[in-house]
mmCIF file of C-alpha atoms in Angstrom:
data_model
loop_
_atom_site.group_PDB
_atom_site.id
_atom_site.type_symbol
_atom_site.label_atom_id
_atom_site.label_comp_id
_atom_site.label_asym_id
_atom_site.label_seq_id
_atom_site.Cartn_x
_atom_site.Cartn_y
_atom_site.Cartn_z
ATOM 1 C CA MET P 1 -10.914 23.559 -11.862
ATOM 2 C CA SER P 2 -9.170 23.684 -8.516
ATOM 3 C CA PHE P 3 -9.693 21.459 -5.535
ATOM 4 C CA PHE P 4 -7.726 23.692 -3.093
ATOM 5 C CA ARG P 5 -6.691 27.254 -2.618
ATOM 6 C CA PRO P 6 -3.159 28.087 -1.285
ATOM 7 C CA LEU P 7 -3.021 29.994 2.001
ATOM 8 C CA PRO P 8 -2.349 33.620 1.306
ATOM 9 C CA VAL P 9 1.032 34.982 2.322
ATOM 10 C CA LEU P 10 -0.484 37.732 4.422
ATOM 11 C CA ALA P 11 -2.761 35.311 6.234
ATOM 12 C CA LEU P 12 0.096 33.038 6.970
ATOM 13 C CA ALA P 13 2.374 35.831 8.152
ATOM 14 C CA LEU P 14 -0.409 37.074 10.443
ATOM 15 C CA SER P 15 -0.893 33.530 11.724
ATOM 16 C CA LEU P 16 2.821 33.147 12.396
ATOM 17 C CA GLY P 17 2.961 36.520 14.093
ATOM 18 C CA ALA P 18 -0.096 35.841 16.191
ATOM 19 C CA SER P 19 1.396 32.456 17.287
ATOM 20 C CA ALA P 20 4.601 34.145 18.211
ATOM 21 C CA THR P 21 2.772 36.814 20.206
ATOM 22 C CA ALA P 22 0.735 34.184 21.966
ATOM 23 C CA LEU P 23 3.949 32.306 22.736
ATOM 24 C CA ALA P 24 5.464 35.367 24.303
ATOM 25 C CA GLN P 25 2.339 36.114 26.277
ATOM 26 C CA ASN P 26 1.821 32.569 27.568
ATOM 27 C CA ALA P 27 5.332 31.459 28.279
ATOM 28 C CA ALA P 28 5.911 29.834 31.702
ATOM 29 C CA ALA P 29 8.122 32.798 32.812
ATOM 30 C CA PRO P 30 6.119 36.097 32.571
ATOM 31 C CA PHE P 31 7.530 38.818 30.330
ATOM 32 C CA THR P 32 7.178 42.476 30.777
ATOM 33 C CA ASP P 33 5.547 44.612 28.139
ATOM 34 C CA ALA P 34 9.020 45.775 26.994
ATOM 35 C CA GLN P 35 10.335 42.177 26.762
ATOM 36 C CA ARG P 36 7.226 41.092 24.719
ATOM 37 C CA SER P 37 7.711 44.046 22.397
ATOM 38 C CA ALA P 38 11.329 43.143 21.909
ATOM 39 C CA ILE P 39 10.523 39.495 21.157
ATOM 40 C CA GLU P 40 7.859 40.531 18.585
ATOM 41 C CA GLY P 41 10.345 42.906 17.014
ATOM 42 C CA ILE P 42 12.977 40.161 16.734
ATOM 43 C CA ILE P 43 10.423 37.842 15.055
ATOM 44 C CA LYS P 44 9.288 40.578 12.656
ATOM 45 C CA ASP P 45 12.798 41.498 11.748
ATOM 46 C CA TYR P 46 13.687 37.846 11.158
ATOM 47 C CA LEU P 47 10.699 37.289 8.816
ATOM 48 C CA ILE P 48 11.509 40.468 6.816
ATOM 49 C CA LYS P 49 15.111 39.469 6.395
ATOM 50 C CA ASN P 50 14.209 35.864 5.639
ATOM 51 C CA PRO P 51 11.031 35.884 3.490
ATOM 52 C CA GLU P 52 11.888 32.368 2.299
ATOM 53 C CA VAL P 53 10.649 31.068 5.644
ATOM 54 C CA LEU P 54 7.064 32.223 4.741
ATOM 55 C CA GLN P 55 7.445 30.585 1.314
ATOM 56 C CA ASP P 56 8.567 27.346 2.941
ATOM 57 C CA ALA P 57 5.709 27.572 5.435
ATOM 58 C CA MET P 58 3.200 28.165 2.551
ATOM 59 C CA ALA P 59 4.502 25.167 0.638
ATOM 60 C CA GLU P 60 4.193 22.973 3.659
ATOM 61 C CA ALA P 61 0.665 24.227 4.451
ATOM 62 C CA GLU P 62 -0.356 23.558 0.849
ATOM 63 C CA LYS P 63 1.184 20.161 0.941
ATOM 64 C CA ARG P 64 -0.710 19.264 4.103
ATOM 65 C CA GLN P 65 -3.920 20.653 2.734
ATOM 66 C CA VAL P 66 -3.609 18.573 -0.452
ATOM 67 C CA GLU P 67 -2.862 15.469 1.675
ATOM 68 C CA THR P 68 -5.799 16.099 3.945
ATOM 69 C CA GLN P 69 -8.087 16.428 0.947
ATOM 70 C CA ARG P 70 -6.678 13.266 -0.597
ATOM 71 C CA LEU P 71 -7.342 11.272 2.579
ATOM 72 C CA ALA P 72 -10.852 12.706 2.794
ATOM 73 C CA GLN P 73 -11.588 11.864 -0.788
ATOM 74 C CA ALA P 74 -10.224 8.330 -0.345
ATOM 75 C CA ALA P 75 -12.479 7.803 2.625
ATOM 76 C CA ALA P 76 -15.508 9.263 0.748
ATOM 77 C CA LEU P 77 -14.838 7.050 -2.275
ATOM 78 C CA LYS P 78 -14.702 3.912 -0.057
ATOM 79 C CA GLU P 79 -17.825 4.852 1.913
ATOM 80 C CA SER P 80 -19.839 5.837 -1.167
ATOM 81 C CA ARG P 81 -18.617 3.284 -3.698
ATOM 82 C CA GLU P 82 -21.979 1.508 -4.185
ATOM 83 C CA LEU P 83 -23.870 4.733 -4.572
ATOM 84 C CA LEU P 84 -21.276 6.007 -6.957
ATOM 85 C CA VAL P 85 -21.271 3.150 -9.436
ATOM 86 C CA ASN P 86 -24.795 1.677 -8.908
ATOM 87 C CA GLY P 87 -27.155 4.630 -8.408
ATOM 88 C CA LYS P 88 -30.738 3.588 -9.155
ATOM 89 C CA HIS P 89 -31.408 6.436 -11.621
ATOM 90 C CA ASP P 90 -28.017 6.971 -13.203
ATOM 91 C CA VAL P 91 -27.471 7.034 -16.990
ATOM 92 C CA VAL P 92 -25.364 4.016 -17.787
ATOM 93 C CA ALA P 93 -23.465 3.878 -21.122
ATOM 94 C CA GLY P 94 -20.963 1.550 -22.645
ATOM 95 C CA ASN P 95 -20.958 -2.029 -21.388
ATOM 96 C CA PRO P 96 -23.376 -2.368 -18.476
ATOM 97 C CA GLN P 97 -21.303 -5.417 -17.297
ATOM 98 C CA GLY P 98 -17.937 -3.719 -17.893
ATOM 99 C CA ASP P 99 -14.988 -4.565 -15.658
ATOM 100 C CA VAL P 100 -14.157 -0.937 -15.013
ATOM 101 C CA THR P 101 -16.540 1.866 -14.258
ATOM 102 C CA LEU P 102 -15.927 5.486 -15.174
ATOM 103 C CA VAL P 103 -18.183 7.895 -13.330
ATOM 104 C CA GLU P 104 -18.769 11.488 -14.506
ATOM 105 C CA PHE P 105 -20.344 14.350 -12.627
ATOM 106 C CA PHE P 106 -21.493 16.967 -15.127
ATOM 107 C CA ASP P 107 -23.606 20.042 -15.684
ATOM 108 C CA TYR P 108 -25.522 20.635 -18.934
ATOM 109 C CA ASN P 109 -24.295 24.212 -19.154
ATOM 110 C CA CYS P 110 -20.650 23.383 -18.550
ATOM 111 C CA GLY P 111 -18.512 24.073 -21.688
ATOM 112 C CA TYR P 112 -15.797 21.683 -20.490
ATOM 113 C CA CYS P 113 -18.461 18.985 -20.077
ATOM 114 C CA ARG P 114 -19.405 19.392 -23.693
ATOM 115 C CA LYS P 115 -15.776 19.115 -24.659
ATOM 116 C CA ALA P 116 -15.361 16.018 -22.453
ATOM 117 C CA LEU P 117 -18.401 14.365 -24.069
ATOM 118 C CA GLY P 118 -16.247 13.579 -27.176
ATOM 119 C CA ASP P 119 -13.688 12.025 -24.902
ATOM 120 C CA VAL P 120 -16.270 9.800 -23.182
ATOM 121 C CA GLN P 121 -17.688 8.784 -26.589
ATOM 122 C CA THR P 122 -14.200 7.923 -27.776
ATOM 123 C CA LEU P 123 -13.500 5.818 -24.726
ATOM 124 C CA ILE P 124 -16.782 3.934 -25.042
ATOM 125 C CA LYS P 125 -16.157 3.141 -28.748
ATOM 126 C CA SER P 126 -12.510 2.047 -28.197
ATOM 127 C CA ASP P 127 -13.010 0.073 -24.945
ATOM 128 C CA PRO P 128 -15.799 -2.580 -25.089
ATOM 129 C CA LYS P 129 -15.224 -3.486 -21.418
ATOM 130 C CA LEU P 130 -15.743 0.075 -20.112
ATOM 131 C CA ARG P 131 -18.861 0.925 -18.127
ATOM 132 C CA VAL P 132 -19.761 4.630 -17.890
ATOM 133 C CA VAL P 133 -22.036 6.214 -15.288
ATOM 134 C CA ILE P 134 -23.287 9.760 -15.793
ATOM 135 C CA LYS P 135 -24.419 11.781 -12.825
ATOM 136 C CA ASP P 136 -26.359 15.045 -13.070
ATOM 137 C CA PHE P 137 -24.486 17.605 -10.938
ATOM 138 C CA PRO P 138 -26.167 21.040 -11.679
ATOM 139 C CA VAL P 139 -23.920 23.595 -10.200
ATOM 140 C CA LEU P 140 -24.278 26.461 -12.708
ATOM 141 C CA GLY P 141 -27.635 27.985 -11.760
ATOM 142 C CA GLN P 142 -31.361 27.502 -12.122
ATOM 143 C CA GLU P 143 -31.302 26.659 -15.828
ATOM 144 C CA SER P 144 -28.946 23.803 -15.172
ATOM 145 C CA LEU P 145 -31.119 22.523 -12.285
ATOM 146 C CA GLU P 146 -34.186 22.580 -14.603
ATOM 147 C CA ALA P 147 -32.345 20.694 -17.280
ATOM 148 C CA SER P 148 -31.210 18.073 -14.817
ATOM 149 C CA GLN P 149 -34.739 17.661 -13.412
ATOM 150 C CA VAL P 150 -35.986 16.853 -16.904
ATOM 151 C CA ALA P 151 -33.027 14.549 -17.559
ATOM 152 C CA VAL P 152 -33.567 12.496 -14.391
ATOM 153 C CA ALA P 153 -37.286 12.332 -15.171
ATOM 154 C CA VAL P 154 -36.487 11.047 -18.701
ATOM 155 C CA ALA P 155 -34.797 8.054 -16.996
ATOM 156 C CA GLN P 156 -38.369 6.918 -16.089
ATOM 157 C CA GLN P 157 -39.172 6.576 -19.820
ATOM 158 C CA LEU P 158 -35.863 5.702 -21.438
ATOM 159 C CA LYS P 159 -33.149 3.217 -20.549
ATOM 160 C CA GLY P 160 -29.743 2.088 -21.820
ATOM 161 C CA ASP P 161 -28.554 3.523 -25.166
ATOM 162 C CA LYS P 162 -31.722 5.607 -25.758
ATOM 163 C CA LEU P 163 -31.178 7.355 -22.369
ATOM 164 C CA PHE P 164 -27.553 8.032 -23.222
ATOM 165 C CA GLU P 165 -28.731 9.323 -26.601
ATOM 166 C CA PHE P 166 -30.918 11.913 -24.934
ATOM 167 C CA HIS P 167 -28.031 12.927 -22.676
ATOM 168 C CA GLN P 168 -25.800 13.399 -25.707
ATOM 169 C CA LYS P 169 -28.364 15.419 -27.725
ATOM 170 C CA LEU P 170 -29.078 17.726 -24.783
ATOM 171 C CA LEU P 171 -25.374 18.211 -23.979
ATOM 172 C CA GLU P 172 -24.588 18.986 -27.626
ATOM 173 C CA SER P 173 -27.419 21.466 -28.063
ATOM 174 C CA LYS P 174 -26.352 25.064 -28.734
ATOM 175 C CA GLY P 175 -26.727 27.961 -26.248
ATOM 176 C CA ARG P 176 -27.886 27.785 -22.596
ATOM 177 C CA VAL P 177 -29.663 24.579 -21.657
ATOM 178 C CA ASN P 178 -32.819 24.910 -19.533
ATOM 179 C CA GLY P 179 -35.908 22.971 -18.726
ATOM 180 C CA ALA P 180 -37.731 24.098 -21.887
ATOM 181 C CA LYS P 181 -34.811 23.009 -24.155
ATOM 182 C CA ALA P 182 -34.615 19.620 -22.331
ATOM 183 C CA LEU P 183 -38.346 19.062 -22.879
ATOM 184 C CA ASP P 184 -37.974 19.986 -26.560
ATOM 185 C CA VAL P 185 -35.240 17.342 -27.003
ATOM 186 C CA ALA P 186 -37.463 14.843 -25.240
ATOM 187 C CA LYS P 187 -40.329 15.696 -27.538
ATOM 188 C CA GLN P 188 -38.213 15.215 -30.620
ATOM 189 C CA MET P 189 -37.387 11.750 -29.275
ATOM 190 C CA GLY P 190 -41.038 10.950 -28.934
ATOM 191 C CA LEU P 191 -41.375 11.006 -25.109
ATOM 192 C CA ASP P 192 -44.433 11.896 -23.111
ATOM 193 C CA THR P 193 -43.672 15.564 -22.239
ATOM 194 C CA ALA P 194 -46.803 15.991 -20.098
ATOM 195 C CA LYS P 195 -45.581 13.098 -17.880
ATOM 196 C CA LEU P 196 -42.127 14.658 -17.877
ATOM 197 C CA GLN P 197 -43.390 17.985 -16.747
ATOM 198 C CA LYS P 198 -45.168 16.247 -13.887
ATOM 199 C CA ASP P 199 -42.321 13.942 -13.004
ATOM 200 C CA MET P 200 -39.572 16.573 -13.049
ATOM 201 C CA SER P 201 -40.997 18.153 -9.884
ATOM 202 C CA SER P 202 -41.512 14.842 -8.105
ATOM 203 C CA PRO P 203 -39.887 13.984 -4.739
ATOM 204 C CA GLU P 204 -38.060 11.060 -6.545
ATOM 205 C CA VAL P 205 -36.313 13.436 -9.042
ATOM 206 C CA LYS P 206 -35.438 15.832 -6.320
ATOM 207 C CA ALA P 207 -33.988 13.012 -4.256
ATOM 208 C CA VAL P 208 -31.751 11.890 -7.063
ATOM 209 C CA ILE P 209 -30.298 15.398 -7.583
ATOM 210 C CA SER P 210 -29.898 15.850 -3.854
ATOM 211 C CA GLU P 211 -28.174 12.535 -3.642
ATOM 212 C CA ASN P 212 -25.767 13.483 -6.382
ATOM 213 C CA ARG P 213 -24.975 16.849 -4.819
ATOM 214 C CA GLY P 214 -24.372 15.099 -1.510
ATOM 215 C CA LEU P 215 -21.924 12.741 -3.194
ATOM 216 C CA GLY P 216 -20.117 15.592 -4.829
ATOM 217 C CA ASP P 217 -19.854 17.503 -1.545
ATOM 218 C CA ARG P 218 -18.381 14.488 0.221
ATOM 219 C CA LEU P 219 -15.886 13.989 -2.587
ATOM 220 C CA GLY P 220 -14.872 17.690 -2.433
ATOM 221 C CA LEU P 221 -15.871 18.386 -6.015
ATOM 222 C CA SER P 222 -15.665 22.068 -6.804
ATOM 223 C CA GLY P 223 -16.629 22.051 -10.483
ATOM 224 C CA THR P 224 -17.521 20.045 -13.515
ATOM 225 C CA PRO P 225 -16.722 17.772 -15.222
ATOM 226 C CA ALA P 226 -15.243 15.526 -12.578
ATOM 227 C CA PHE P 227 -14.489 11.859 -13.251
ATOM 228 C CA ILE P 228 -13.908 8.974 -10.834
ATOM 229 C CA VAL P 229 -12.115 5.805 -11.839
ATOM 230 C CA GLY P 230 -11.249 3.334 -9.096
ATOM 231 C CA ASP P 231 -9.743 5.322 -6.270
ATOM 232 C CA GLU P 232 -8.911 8.344 -8.438
ATOM 233 C CA VAL P 233 -10.768 11.663 -8.756
ATOM 234 C CA ILE P 234 -9.935 13.352 -11.999
ATOM 235 C CA PRO P 235 -10.971 17.025 -12.128
ATOM 236 C CA GLY P 236 -11.631 18.720 -15.505
ATOM 237 C CA ALA P 237 -11.639 17.783 -19.155
ATOM 238 C CA VAL P 238 -8.101 16.239 -19.144
ATOM 239 C CA GLY P 239 -8.435 14.493 -22.491
ATOM 240 C CA VAL P 240 -8.687 10.907 -23.659
ATOM 241 C CA GLU P 241 -5.223 9.543 -22.953
ATOM 242 C CA PRO P 242 -4.917 10.471 -19.232
ATOM 243 C CA MET P 243 -8.212 8.787 -18.569
ATOM 244 C CA ARG P 244 -7.355 5.828 -20.792
ATOM 245 C CA LYS P 245 -4.177 5.327 -18.786
ATOM 246 C CA THR P 246 -6.011 5.532 -15.451
ATOM 247 C CA ILE P 247 -8.621 3.007 -16.672
ATOM 248 C CA ALA P 248 -5.813 0.696 -17.807
ATOM 249 C CA ASP P 249 -4.116 1.030 -14.410
ATOM 250 C CA VAL P 250 -7.320 0.188 -12.526
ATOM 251 C CA ARG P 251 -7.880 -2.765 -14.784
ATOM 252 C CA GLN P 252 -4.364 -4.050 -14.234
ATOM 253 C CA CYS P 253 -3.852 -3.614 -10.473
ATOM 254 C CA GLY P 254 -7.060 -2.297 -9.028
ATOM 255 C CA HIS P 255 -5.619 1.214 -8.414
ATOM 256 C CA ALA P 256 -5.301 4.365 -10.423
ATOM 257 C CA SER P 257 -1.452 4.240 -10.260
ATOM 258 C CA CYS P 258 0.156 0.836 -10.468
#
C-alpha cells in the first residue's frame, strides 16, 4: 500500500520546460521570438546532456510530497484524536482501560487484513495493557460495504469480547464476505438477524461508516489495513515486531519514535 505516487519524469520535464518558457516570455526585458527559441533550445540541450538534474528534481519533489503528507497526517491525528480512539460504535478489544491504543482501519475482503488479524491477536495476548480499536473501512466494493453495515449493526447487540469474536469469525471466513455471510455468522452466534437486517440500513449505521470513511480520508489512508499508534500511521500488514516496537516507544515517551 502506497501513500504517495512519485511525479513522473515526463511530467516533471514538461513542468520545468513550461517554467523556463514562461520565464523567457515574462522576463522584464522583452525577448524576440528568435531569442526565446534560443533560450528554450539551451535549456532543452542542458537537460538532455544532464538528465541527473531531472532525477534530483524528482527526488526533491518526492521528498516534499512525503513531508507535506506527514504534516497533514499529524494535523489530522491531532484534530481527530478523540474520534479515533473513542468512537461510540467501535469494536474495542484487549484491555478497555489500556495505556496505549492501537487503531486499525480494515476491510472484510482485504487479504492483508486477514493476515494482520493474527498479528493483532498476538499483540493482545502478549500485551495486557494494550487497547485495540477496530474501525470498519469498506473500500473494496459493495460486498464489503454490506458486511460492514451488518458488523456495525451487530454492535447494537454485542459488546466487548463477544463483539470482537464476531469480528474475528467474519474476517476468518473463507471466500468473499458480503451481507449474507455476515448475517449467517451473526445467526450462528445467536443474534436477532431480523433486527440486524433492519438496523443495517439505519441512519445510525450509515453515519458510523461515513464517519470512518471521513477519518480515513483526512488521514490520507489509501488502503487497508492501516494502523494508528500514537502519532504514527502504519500502512499495511507489517508484522508483529514493528508494531510492538512502535507501541513500546509510545508507552515510553509518548511518540512513535523515541
